[in-house]
PDB file of C-alpha atoms and ligand atoms in Angstrom:
ATOM      1  CA  MET A 100      80.168 146.573 167.010  1.00 59.00           C
ATOM      2  CA  ALA A 101      78.080 147.825 170.316  1.00 62.00           C
ATOM      3  CA  PRO A 102      78.391 145.588 173.699  1.00 63.00           C
ATOM      4  CA  ALA A 103      76.103 142.541 174.150  1.00 68.00           C
ATOM      5  CA  THR A 104      74.905 142.610 177.952  1.00 71.00           C
ATOM      6  CA  ASP A 105      72.907 139.351 176.827  1.00 86.00           C
ATOM      7  CA  PRO A 106      75.222 136.310 177.735  1.00 85.00           C
ATOM      8  CA  GLU A 107      73.898 134.542 174.597  1.00 88.00           C
ATOM      9  CA  GLN A 108      74.301 137.859 171.997  1.00 91.00           C
ATOM     10  CA  LEU A 109      77.634 138.063 173.435  1.00 91.00           C
ATOM     11  CA  ARG A 110      79.021 134.125 172.444  1.00 92.00           C
ATOM     12  CA  ARG A 111      76.781 135.221 169.085  1.00 91.00           C
ATOM     13  CA  GLN A 112      78.785 137.945 168.439  1.00 92.00           C
ATOM     14  CA  VAL A 113      81.988 137.229 169.565  1.00 93.00           C
ATOM     15  CA  LEU A 114      82.025 133.323 167.611  1.00 94.00           C
ATOM     16  CA  GLU A 115      80.477 135.714 164.789  1.00 94.00           C
ATOM     17  CA  GLU A 116      84.001 138.054 165.005  1.00 95.00           C
ATOM     18  CA  LEU A 117      85.861 134.740 165.404  1.00 96.00           C
ATOM     19  CA  GLU A 118      85.087 133.803 162.366  1.00 95.00           C
ATOM     20  CA  GLN A 119      84.785 137.140 160.269  1.00 96.00           C
ATOM     21  CA  ALA A 120      88.338 137.691 161.502  1.00 96.00           C
ATOM     22  CA  THR A 121      89.607 134.018 161.107  1.00 97.00           C
ATOM     23  CA  ALA A 122      88.419 135.182 156.730  1.00 96.00           C
ATOM     24  CA  TRP A 123      89.813 138.245 157.197  1.00 96.00           C
ATOM     25  CA  LEU A 124      93.150 136.875 157.703  1.00 96.00           C
ATOM     26  CA  GLN A 125      92.959 133.722 155.891  1.00 96.00           C
ATOM     27  CA  SER A 126      92.554 135.389 152.437  1.00 95.00           C
ATOM     28  CA  ARG A 127      94.984 137.701 153.248  1.00 96.00           C
ATOM     29  CA  TRP A 128      97.920 135.580 154.470  1.00 96.00           C
ATOM     30  CA  PRO A 129      97.193 132.496 153.221  1.00 92.00           C
ATOM     31  CA  GLU A 130      99.622 130.112 155.541  1.00 94.00           C
ATOM     32  CA  ARG A 131      98.258 128.529 158.992  1.00 94.00           C
ATOM     33  CA  PRO A 132     100.901 130.216 161.579  1.00 96.00           C
ATOM     34  CA  ARG A 133     102.351 127.124 164.159  1.00 96.00           C
ATOM     35  CA  VAL A 134     103.493 130.229 166.981  1.00 97.00           C
ATOM     36  CA  GLY A 135     101.450 132.910 168.448  1.00 97.00           C
ATOM     37  CA  MET A 136     103.578 135.733 170.020  1.00 97.00           C
ATOM     38  CA  ILE A 137     102.295 138.566 172.031  1.00 96.00           C
ATOM     39  CA  LEU A 138     104.655 141.417 172.463  1.00 94.00           C
ATOM     40  CA  GLY A 139     103.938 144.175 175.823  1.00 87.00           C
ATOM     41  CA  SER A 140     105.500 147.315 177.299  1.00 74.00           C
ATOM     42  CA  GLY A 141     108.704 148.369 175.331  1.00 78.00           C
ATOM     43  CA  LEU A 142     109.443 144.271 173.429  1.00 83.00           C
ATOM     44  CA  GLY A 143     108.083 145.285 170.203  1.00 79.00           C
ATOM     45  CA  PRO A 144     111.439 144.804 168.836  1.00 81.00           C
ATOM     46  CA  LEU A 145     111.048 141.204 169.428  1.00 88.00           C
ATOM     47  CA  ALA A 146     108.920 141.497 166.188  1.00 89.00           C
ATOM     48  CA  ARG A 147     112.133 141.042 164.320  1.00 87.00           C
ATOM     49  CA  CYS A 148     112.263 137.129 165.151  1.00 90.00           C
ATOM     50  CA  VAL A 149     109.756 136.705 162.636  1.00 92.00           C
ATOM     51  CA  GLU A 150     110.466 137.311 158.879  1.00 92.00           C
ATOM     52  CA  PRO A 151     107.621 139.436 157.568  1.00 94.00           C
ATOM     53  CA  GLN A 152     105.634 138.815 154.998  1.00 95.00           C
ATOM     54  CA  ALA A 153     102.747 140.663 155.541  1.00 95.00           C
ATOM     55  CA  GLU A 154     101.567 143.501 158.193  1.00 95.00           C
ATOM     56  CA  PHE A 155      97.689 144.823 158.974  1.00 95.00           C
ATOM     57  CA  PRO A 156      97.392 147.711 161.277  1.00 94.00           C
ATOM     58  CA  TYR A 157      94.614 146.459 164.070  1.00 93.00           C
ATOM     59  CA  THR A 158      92.926 148.852 163.373  1.00 91.00           C
ATOM     60  CA  GLU A 159      91.917 146.938 159.733  1.00 93.00           C
ATOM     61  CA  VAL A 160      91.414 143.808 161.504  1.00 94.00           C
ATOM     62  CA  PRO A 161      88.213 142.627 162.963  1.00 93.00           C
ATOM     63  CA  GLY A 162      87.716 141.779 166.280  1.00 92.00           C
ATOM     64  CA  LEU A 163      90.757 143.799 166.863  1.00 93.00           C
ATOM     65  CA  VAL A 164      91.804 147.127 169.068  1.00 90.00           C
ATOM     66  CA  PRO A 165      94.047 149.377 168.657  1.00 86.00           C
ATOM     67  CA  PRO A 166      96.545 149.767 172.164  1.00 81.00           C
ATOM     68  CA  THR A 167      96.467 153.477 174.037  1.00 80.00           C
ATOM     69  CA  ALA A 168      99.352 152.574 176.201  1.00 68.00           C
ATOM     70  CA  GLN A 169     102.167 154.317 175.067  1.00 67.00           C
ATOM     71  CA  GLY A 170     105.292 151.249 173.720  1.00 60.00           C
ATOM     72  CA  HIS A 171     102.974 149.127 171.983  1.00 60.00           C
ATOM     73  CA  GLN A 172     101.962 149.683 168.554  1.00 79.00           C
ATOM     74  CA  GLY A 173      99.203 147.911 167.468  1.00 89.00           C
ATOM     75  CA  ARG A 174     100.726 145.482 163.993  1.00 92.00           C
ATOM     76  CA  LEU A 175      99.912 142.595 163.503  1.00 95.00           C
ATOM     77  CA  ARG A 176     102.894 140.778 161.837  1.00 95.00           C
ATOM     78  CA  CYS A 177     102.683 137.488 159.579  1.00 96.00           C
ATOM     79  CA  GLY A 178     105.926 136.040 158.355  1.00 96.00           C
ATOM     80  CA  HIS A 179     108.361 133.030 159.543  1.00 96.00           C
ATOM     81  CA  ALA A 180     110.463 132.410 162.451  1.00 94.00           C
ATOM     82  CA  GLY A 181     113.540 130.319 161.349  1.00 91.00           C
ATOM     83  CA  ASP A 182     111.070 128.050 158.873  1.00 92.00           C
ATOM     84  CA  VAL A 183     108.218 127.898 161.168  1.00 95.00           C
ATOM     85  CA  PRO A 184     105.159 130.135 160.334  1.00 96.00           C
ATOM     86  CA  ALA A 185     104.182 132.605 162.990  1.00 96.00           C
ATOM     87  CA  MET A 186     102.070 135.499 163.828  1.00 97.00           C
ATOM     88  CA  VAL A 187     103.179 138.161 166.379  1.00 96.00           C
ATOM     89  CA  PHE A 188     100.732 141.044 168.292  1.00 95.00           C
ATOM     90  CA  GLN A 189     102.929 143.470 167.894  1.00 93.00           C
ATOM     91  CA  GLY A 190     101.031 145.780 171.241  1.00 88.00           C
ATOM     92  CA  ARG A 191      98.504 144.743 173.543  1.00 90.00           C
ATOM     93  CA  VAL A 192      95.183 145.534 174.596  1.00 90.00           C
ATOM     94  CA  HIS A 193      94.636 145.907 178.597  1.00 93.00           C
ATOM     95  CA  LEU A 194      92.101 145.688 180.963  1.00 94.00           C
ATOM     96  CA  TYR A 195      92.919 149.058 182.514  1.00 93.00           C
ATOM     97  CA  GLU A 196      92.317 150.725 179.047  1.00 92.00           C
ATOM     98  CA  GLY A 197      88.552 150.183 179.855  1.00 92.00           C
ATOM     99  CA  HIS A 198      88.087 146.826 177.492  1.00 92.00           C
ATOM    100  CA  PRO A 199      86.140 143.997 178.412  1.00 92.00           C
ATOM    101  CA  ALA A 200      88.038 140.816 179.457  1.00 94.00           C
ATOM    102  CA  HIS A 201      86.934 138.788 176.206  1.00 93.00           C
ATOM    103  CA  ARG A 202      88.211 141.736 174.112  1.00 94.00           C
ATOM    104  CA  ILE A 203      92.104 140.622 175.158  1.00 95.00           C
ATOM    105  CA  ALA A 204      91.672 136.925 175.158  1.00 96.00           C
ATOM    106  CA  PHE A 205      90.097 137.199 171.548  1.00 96.00           C
ATOM    107  CA  PRO A 206      94.179 137.271 169.897  1.00 97.00           C
ATOM    108  CA  VAL A 207      94.806 133.754 171.724  1.00 97.00           C
ATOM    109  CA  TRP A 208      90.860 132.728 170.033  1.00 97.00           C
ATOM    110  CA  LEU A 209      92.110 133.830 166.860  1.00 97.00           C
ATOM    111  CA  LEU A 210      95.396 132.354 167.085  1.00 97.00           C
ATOM    112  CA  ARG A 211      93.836 129.090 167.880  1.00 96.00           C
ATOM    113  CA  ARG A 212      91.458 128.688 164.546  1.00 96.00           C
ATOM    114  CA  LEU A 213      94.650 130.069 162.373  1.00 96.00           C
ATOM    115  CA  GLY A 214      96.252 126.802 163.302  1.00 94.00           C
ATOM    116  CA  CYS A 215      98.836 127.772 165.721  1.00 96.00           C
ATOM    117  CA  ARG A 216      99.770 125.271 168.153  1.00 95.00           C
ATOM    118  CA  LEU A 217     101.740 127.505 170.810  1.00 97.00           C
ATOM    119  CA  LEU A 218     101.625 130.722 172.354  1.00 97.00           C
ATOM    120  CA  MET A 219     104.458 132.621 173.276  1.00 97.00           C
ATOM    121  CA  ILE A 220     104.002 136.424 175.553  1.00 97.00           C
ATOM    122  CA  PHE A 221     106.106 138.915 176.444  1.00 96.00           C
ATOM    123  CA  SER A 222     104.924 141.273 178.762  1.00 94.00           C
ATOM    124  CA  ALA A 223     106.873 143.856 181.877  1.00 93.00           C
ATOM    125  CA  ALA A 224     106.589 142.951 184.663  1.00 96.00           C
ATOM    126  CA  GLY A 225     107.594 144.545 188.500  1.00 97.00           C
ATOM    127  CA  GLY A 226     109.925 141.899 190.733  1.00 97.00           C
ATOM    128  CA  LEU A 227     108.825 141.329 194.053  1.00 98.00           C
ATOM    129  CA  ASN A 228     111.318 138.171 194.717  1.00 98.00           C
ATOM    130  CA  PRO A 229     114.619 140.189 195.897  1.00 97.00           C
ATOM    131  CA  GLN A 230     116.213 136.993 194.170  1.00 97.00           C
ATOM    132  CA  LEU A 231     115.590 139.329 190.923  1.00 97.00           C
ATOM    133  CA  ALA A 232     117.115 142.252 189.514  1.00 95.00           C
ATOM    134  CA  GLU A 233     115.947 145.262 187.168  1.00 95.00           C
ATOM    135  CA  GLY A 234     116.470 144.201 183.044  1.00 93.00           C
ATOM    136  CA  GLN A 235     116.334 140.012 184.348  1.00 95.00           C
ATOM    137  CA  VAL A 236     114.130 137.902 181.872  1.00 96.00           C
ATOM    138  CA  VAL A 237     111.881 134.609 183.662  1.00 98.00           C
ATOM    139  CA  VAL A 238     109.531 132.957 182.648  1.00 98.00           C
ATOM    140  CA  LEU A 239     106.445 132.067 184.148  1.00 98.00           C
ATOM    141  CA  THR A 240     105.309 128.931 185.393  1.00 98.00           C
ATOM    142  CA  ASP A 241     101.702 130.113 187.276  1.00 98.00           C
ATOM    143  CA  HIS A 242      99.821 132.949 188.018  1.00 98.00           C
ATOM    144  CA  ILE A 243      97.304 134.802 190.863  1.00 98.00           C
ATOM    145  CA  ASN A 244      94.230 136.417 188.772  1.00 98.00           C
ATOM    146  CA  LEU A 245      93.827 139.802 191.389  1.00 98.00           C
ATOM    147  CA  MET A 246      92.568 140.776 188.025  1.00 97.00           C
ATOM    148  CA  GLY A 247      88.917 140.198 189.170  1.00 95.00           C
ATOM    149  CA  VAL A 248      87.881 139.115 186.190  1.00 95.00           C
ATOM    150  CA  ASN A 249      87.716 136.604 183.794  1.00 95.00           C
ATOM    151  CA  PRO A 250      87.278 136.909 180.008  1.00 95.00           C
ATOM    152  CA  LEU A 251      86.162 133.206 180.334  1.00 95.00           C
ATOM    153  CA  VAL A 252      82.580 134.930 181.845  1.00 92.00           C
ATOM    154  CA  GLY A 253      79.581 134.132 179.498  1.00 88.00           C
ATOM    155  CA  LEU A 254      82.349 132.423 176.752  1.00 89.00           C
ATOM    156  CA  ASN A 255      82.714 129.380 178.482  1.00 88.00           C
ATOM    157  CA  HIS A 256      80.538 127.625 176.211  1.00 84.00           C
ATOM    158  CA  PRO A 257      81.556 124.395 174.351  1.00 88.00           C
ATOM    159  CA  ASP A 258      81.860 126.052 170.913  1.00 83.00           C
ATOM    160  CA  LEU A 259      84.846 128.011 172.078  1.00 87.00           C
ATOM    161  CA  GLY A 260      86.075 125.323 174.431  1.00 86.00           C
ATOM    162  CA  HIS A 261      86.675 123.919 177.418  1.00 88.00           C
ATOM    163  CA  VAL A 262      83.980 125.459 180.060  1.00 87.00           C
ATOM    164  CA  PHE A 263      86.301 125.069 183.458  1.00 93.00           C
ATOM    165  CA  PRO A 264      89.173 124.929 182.307  1.00 95.00           C
ATOM    166  CA  ASP A 265      92.260 122.830 183.356  1.00 95.00           C
ATOM    167  CA  MET A 266      95.060 125.630 184.752  1.00 97.00           C
ATOM    168  CA  SER A 267      97.215 122.747 186.447  1.00 96.00           C
ATOM    169  CA  ARG A 268      99.441 122.642 183.179  1.00 95.00           C
ATOM    170  CA  ALA A 269      98.327 126.218 181.180  1.00 96.00           C
ATOM    171  CA  TYR A 270     101.736 126.424 181.104  1.00 98.00           C
ATOM    172  CA  TRP A 271     103.734 124.357 178.933  1.00 96.00           C
ATOM    173  CA  PRO A 272     106.327 122.853 181.489  1.00 95.00           C
ATOM    174  CA  ARG A 273     108.368 120.695 178.868  1.00 95.00           C
ATOM    175  CA  GLY A 274     108.330 124.004 177.076  1.00 96.00           C
ATOM    176  CA  ILE A 275     109.418 125.591 180.507  1.00 97.00           C
ATOM    177  CA  ALA A 276     112.242 123.588 181.207  1.00 96.00           C
ATOM    178  CA  LEU A 277     113.440 123.868 176.946  1.00 96.00           C
ATOM    179  CA  ALA A 278     113.753 127.441 177.535  1.00 97.00           C
ATOM    180  CA  GLN A 279     115.558 126.918 181.407  1.00 98.00           C
ATOM    181  CA  ARG A 280     117.609 124.830 178.771  1.00 97.00           C
ATOM    182  CA  LEU A 281     118.226 126.276 176.397  1.00 97.00           C
ATOM    183  CA  ALA A 282     119.064 129.755 178.419  1.00 97.00           C
ATOM    184  CA  ARG A 283     121.998 128.174 180.250  1.00 97.00           C
ATOM    185  CA  GLN A 284     122.930 127.667 176.422  1.00 96.00           C
ATOM    186  CA  LEU A 285     123.200 131.631 176.104  1.00 94.00           C
ATOM    187  CA  ASP A 286     124.551 132.225 179.790  1.00 94.00           C
ATOM    188  CA  LEU A 287     120.918 133.830 180.530  1.00 94.00           C
ATOM    189  CA  PRO A 288     119.467 133.782 184.101  1.00 95.00           C
ATOM    190  CA  LEU A 289     116.306 131.921 183.714  1.00 97.00           C
ATOM    191  CA  PRO A 290     114.712 131.613 186.734  1.00 98.00           C
ATOM    192  CA  GLY A 291     110.724 130.332 187.052  1.00 98.00           C
ATOM    193  CA  ALA A 292     108.720 133.156 188.368  1.00 98.00           C
ATOM    194  CA  VAL A 293     104.764 132.486 189.617  1.00 98.00           C
ATOM    195  CA  TYR A 294     102.825 135.940 188.433  1.00 98.00           C
ATOM    196  CA  ALA A 295     100.366 138.314 189.836  1.00 98.00           C
ATOM    197  CA  GLY A 296      98.128 139.651 187.499  1.00 98.00           C
ATOM    198  CA  MET A 297      96.623 143.155 188.547  1.00 98.00           C
ATOM    199  CA  ARG A 298      94.187 144.752 187.162  1.00 97.00           C
ATOM    200  CA  GLY A 299      95.754 149.041 187.152  1.00 92.00           C
ATOM    201  CA  PRO A 300      96.569 151.584 185.804  1.00 95.00           C
ATOM    202  CA  ASN A 301      98.300 152.172 189.092  1.00 95.00           C
ATOM    203  CA  LEU A 302     101.008 150.761 190.161  1.00 95.00           C
ATOM    204  CA  GLU A 303     101.027 149.006 192.908  1.00 97.00           C
ATOM    205  CA  THR A 304     101.445 150.526 196.991  1.00 96.00           C
ATOM    206  CA  ARG A 305     103.846 149.160 199.522  1.00 96.00           C
ATOM    207  CA  ALA A 306     101.326 147.138 201.864  1.00 97.00           C
ATOM    208  CA  GLU A 307      99.757 145.596 198.343  1.00 98.00           C
ATOM    209  CA  TYR A 308     103.423 144.231 196.766  1.00 97.00           C
ATOM    210  CA  ARG A 309     103.872 142.917 200.464  1.00 97.00           C
ATOM    211  CA  PHE A 310     100.733 141.351 200.318  1.00 98.00           C
ATOM    212  CA  LEU A 311     101.996 139.778 196.891  1.00 98.00           C
ATOM    213  CA  ARG A 312     104.421 138.690 197.948  1.00 98.00           C
ATOM    214  CA  ARG A 313     103.624 136.786 200.965  1.00 98.00           C
ATOM    215  CA  ILE A 314     100.393 135.204 199.193  1.00 98.00           C
ATOM    216  CA  GLY A 315     103.882 133.749 196.736  1.00 98.00           C
ATOM    217  CA  ALA A 316     103.855 136.275 193.262  1.00 98.00           C
ATOM    218  CA  ASP A 317     108.212 136.128 192.357  1.00 98.00           C
ATOM    219  CA  VAL A 318     106.526 139.167 189.372  1.00 98.00           C
ATOM    220  CA  VAL A 319     103.445 141.359 189.109  1.00 98.00           C
ATOM    221  CA  GLY A 320     102.067 142.723 185.919  1.00 97.00           C
ATOM    222  CA  MET A 321      98.716 143.889 184.262  1.00 96.00           C
ATOM    223  CA  SER A 322      98.380 141.785 181.506  1.00 95.00           C
ATOM    224  CA  THR A 323      99.090 137.829 180.340  1.00 97.00           C
ATOM    225  CA  VAL A 324      96.965 136.295 182.880  1.00 97.00           C
ATOM    226  CA  PRO A 325      93.069 136.947 180.604  1.00 97.00           C
ATOM    227  CA  GLU A 326      95.711 135.277 178.048  1.00 97.00           C
ATOM    228  CA  VAL A 327      96.675 132.489 179.431  1.00 98.00           C
ATOM    229  CA  ILE A 328      92.961 131.907 180.817  1.00 98.00           C
ATOM    230  CA  ALA A 329      91.828 131.614 177.257  1.00 97.00           C
ATOM    231  CA  ALA A 330      94.839 129.980 175.728  1.00 97.00           C
ATOM    232  CA  ALA A 331      93.526 127.377 178.488  1.00 97.00           C
ATOM    233  CA  GLN A 332      90.519 126.965 177.368  1.00 96.00           C
ATOM    234  CA  VAL A 333      91.245 125.947 174.088  1.00 96.00           C
ATOM    235  CA  ASN A 334      94.002 123.546 175.058  1.00 95.00           C
ATOM    236  CA  LEU A 335      96.777 126.212 173.073  1.00 96.00           C
ATOM    237  CA  PRO A 336     100.288 125.746 175.430  1.00 96.00           C
ATOM    238  CA  VAL A 337     101.978 129.027 176.585  1.00 98.00           C
ATOM    239  CA  LEU A 338     105.216 130.930 176.775  1.00 98.00           C
ATOM    240  CA  ALA A 339     104.995 133.418 179.339  1.00 98.00           C
ATOM    241  CA  PHE A 340     108.506 136.135 179.605  1.00 97.00           C
ATOM    242  CA  ALA A 341     108.281 138.406 181.676  1.00 96.00           C
ATOM    243  CA  VAL A 342     111.157 141.424 182.141  1.00 95.00           C
ATOM    244  CA  VAL A 343     111.841 143.185 185.319  1.00 96.00           C
ATOM    245  CA  GLY A 344     111.024 146.716 184.475  1.00 94.00           C
ATOM    246  CA  ASN A 345     111.109 147.702 188.078  1.00 95.00           C
ATOM    247  CA  MET A 346     111.671 146.509 191.595  1.00 96.00           C
ATOM    248  CA  CYS A 347     109.320 146.452 193.720  1.00 95.00           C
ATOM    249  CA  LEU A 348     110.415 145.841 197.321  1.00 94.00           C
ATOM    250  CA  PRO A 349     107.878 147.614 199.755  1.00 92.00           C
ATOM    251  CA  ASP A 350     110.155 148.290 202.077  1.00 90.00           C
ATOM    252  CA  ALA A 351     112.856 149.780 199.896  1.00 86.00           C
ATOM    253  CA  LEU A 352     110.453 151.440 197.088  1.00 88.00           C
ATOM    254  CA  GLY A 353     111.704 154.520 195.341  1.00 87.00           C
ATOM    255  CA  ARG A 354     109.298 156.446 192.645  1.00 89.00           C
ATOM    256  CA  MET A 355     108.838 154.810 189.600  1.00 87.00           C
ATOM    257  CA  THR A 356     107.644 155.830 185.781  1.00 88.00           C
ATOM    258  CA  HIS A 357     106.322 154.859 183.200  1.00 87.00           C
ATOM    259  CA  GLU A 358     109.504 155.391 181.400  1.00 88.00           C
ATOM    260  CA  HIS A 359     111.862 153.831 183.221  1.00 89.00           C
ATOM    261  CA  ILE A 360     109.848 150.440 182.922  1.00 90.00           C
ATOM    262  CA  LEU A 361     109.763 150.015 179.486  1.00 88.00           C
ATOM    263  CA  GLN A 362     113.973 151.536 178.951  1.00 88.00           C
ATOM    264  CA  ALA A 363     115.163 148.789 181.859  1.00 88.00           C
ATOM    265  CA  THR A 364     112.604 146.785 180.158  1.00 89.00           C
ATOM    266  CA  GLN A 365     113.722 147.436 176.076  1.00 87.00           C
ATOM    267  CA  GLN A 366     117.148 146.593 177.837  1.00 86.00           C
ATOM    268  CA  ALA A 367     116.731 142.770 177.742  1.00 88.00           C
ATOM    269  CA  THR A 368     114.614 142.290 174.599  1.00 87.00           C
ATOM    270  CA  ARG A 369     118.360 141.533 172.549  1.00 84.00           C
ATOM    271  CA  HIS A 370     119.164 138.532 174.792  1.00 88.00           C
ATOM    272  CA  LEU A 371     115.453 137.746 174.754  1.00 93.00           C
ATOM    273  CA  ALA A 372     115.228 137.578 171.391  1.00 92.00           C
ATOM    274  CA  GLN A 373     118.114 135.887 171.099  1.00 92.00           C
ATOM    275  CA  LEU A 374     116.647 133.072 173.416  1.00 95.00           C
ATOM    276  CA  VAL A 375     113.552 132.957 171.246  1.00 95.00           C
ATOM    277  CA  GLU A 376     115.012 132.300 167.827  1.00 93.00           C
ATOM    278  CA  ARG A 377     116.759 128.996 169.156  1.00 94.00           C
ATOM    279  CA  LEU A 378     113.507 128.943 171.025  1.00 96.00           C
ATOM    280  CA  VAL A 379     110.495 128.456 168.227  1.00 96.00           C
ATOM    281  CA  PRO A 380     111.805 125.888 166.080  1.00 95.00           C
ATOM    282  CA  GLN A 381     112.586 123.387 168.972  1.00 94.00           C
ATOM    283  CA  ALA A 382     109.903 123.897 170.642  1.00 95.00           C
ATOM    284  CA  VAL A 383     107.295 123.946 167.618  1.00 94.00           C
ATOM    285  CA  SER A 384     108.793 120.166 166.559  1.00 92.00           C
ATOM    286  CA  GLU A 385     108.136 119.082 170.508  1.00 90.00           C
ATOM    287  CA  LEU A 386     104.906 119.731 170.269  1.00 90.00           C
ATOM    288  CA  ALA A 387     104.600 117.993 167.439  1.00 86.00           C
ATOM    289  CA  ALA A 388     106.437 115.338 168.025  1.00 82.00           C
ATOM    290  CA  ASP A 389     102.962 114.682 170.426  1.00 67.00           C
ATOM    291  CA  GLN A 390     100.650 115.838 168.660  1.00 66.00           C
ATOM    292  CA  GLN A 391      98.061 113.656 169.868  1.00 52.00           C
ATOM    293  CA  GLN A 392      98.879 114.141 173.553  1.00 56.00           C
ATOM    294  CA  PRO A 393      98.323 116.843 175.290  1.00 53.00           C
ATOM    295  CA  ALA A 394     100.981 119.373 176.154  1.00 55.00           C
ATOM    296  CA  THR A 395     102.905 117.812 179.686  1.00 53.00           C
TER     297      THR A 395
HETATM  298  N1  HPA B 231     103.183 146.830 189.374  1.00 82.74           N
HETATM  299  C1  HPA B 231     102.557 146.286 187.849  1.00 82.74           C
HETATM  300  N2  HPA B 231     102.552 145.837 186.806  1.00 82.74           N
HETATM  301  C2  HPA B 231     104.217 146.183 186.535  1.00 82.74           C
HETATM  302  C3  HPA B 231     104.996 147.070 187.330  1.00 82.74           C
HETATM  303  C4  HPA B 231     104.108 147.337 188.398  1.00 82.74           C
HETATM  304  O1  HPA B 231     105.250 147.302 189.694  1.00 82.74           O
HETATM  305  N3  HPA B 231     105.982 147.341 186.815  1.00 82.74           N
HETATM  306  C5  HPA B 231     105.821 146.696 185.826  1.00 82.74           C
HETATM  307  N4  HPA B 231     104.766 146.716 185.169  1.00 82.74           N
END
């Protein structure tokens, strides 16, 4: 569909596409996903946490666009994580691929409409905090949006969710504590981290890395932020994990390649999968326990 230019038309178009995609998926996989996962660069193998019942290429699902970035599959898996119905977006699209921000938020709105209660996001990131190391997994506690765009522009309408979403608990605090408790049991270090979202596609300059560290970021990446903003709009608690694929120390910066980042990220997937397998059922039951209350 040609992109709408008028805000009213854009809203109608997005709502229509959401209805189509919801009906399309419900007719092919009748369960309500309780957890939704979005997998980024090099993290496709995490899909194995979900036993598949159905899989669809993004090209078949209304409203989804196939990713072009290396390391992103573009398949939607529907199945069970333990006994929890789950949907896994294997690969995501990014702003740097030229898509408007609402296209990146689309899977989040879709999950919410399908009945999802928890969004889990996985991405690769650069490590700004010198205490981090390549291959280290972090759980995001907050973000700084430096992407220059916002997926809710023109779409902050009651038909979609909050008009002015509160971001103070966008990263589910009790979920973060639970993830860290379970990680300790697995001997997996899982520090909290603030994520700086950049539009990309280039990696940052030394001066930019220095700046990002000074303004309080621990890691930097080119994804996650649009999805988290969309999740806050629709009251969807988020657990977001990033794997450090490269260290970004401005005074000791070597040359870096995307292949290196993918490789370093892939190495962490086994540990991360162990954590996710334990975390999903506990997180979902914790959320079910306080169904009527906002997630804190
Ligand atoms: N910058 C931005 N995004 C990234 C990086 C980086 O250094 N590493 C992995 N994703």
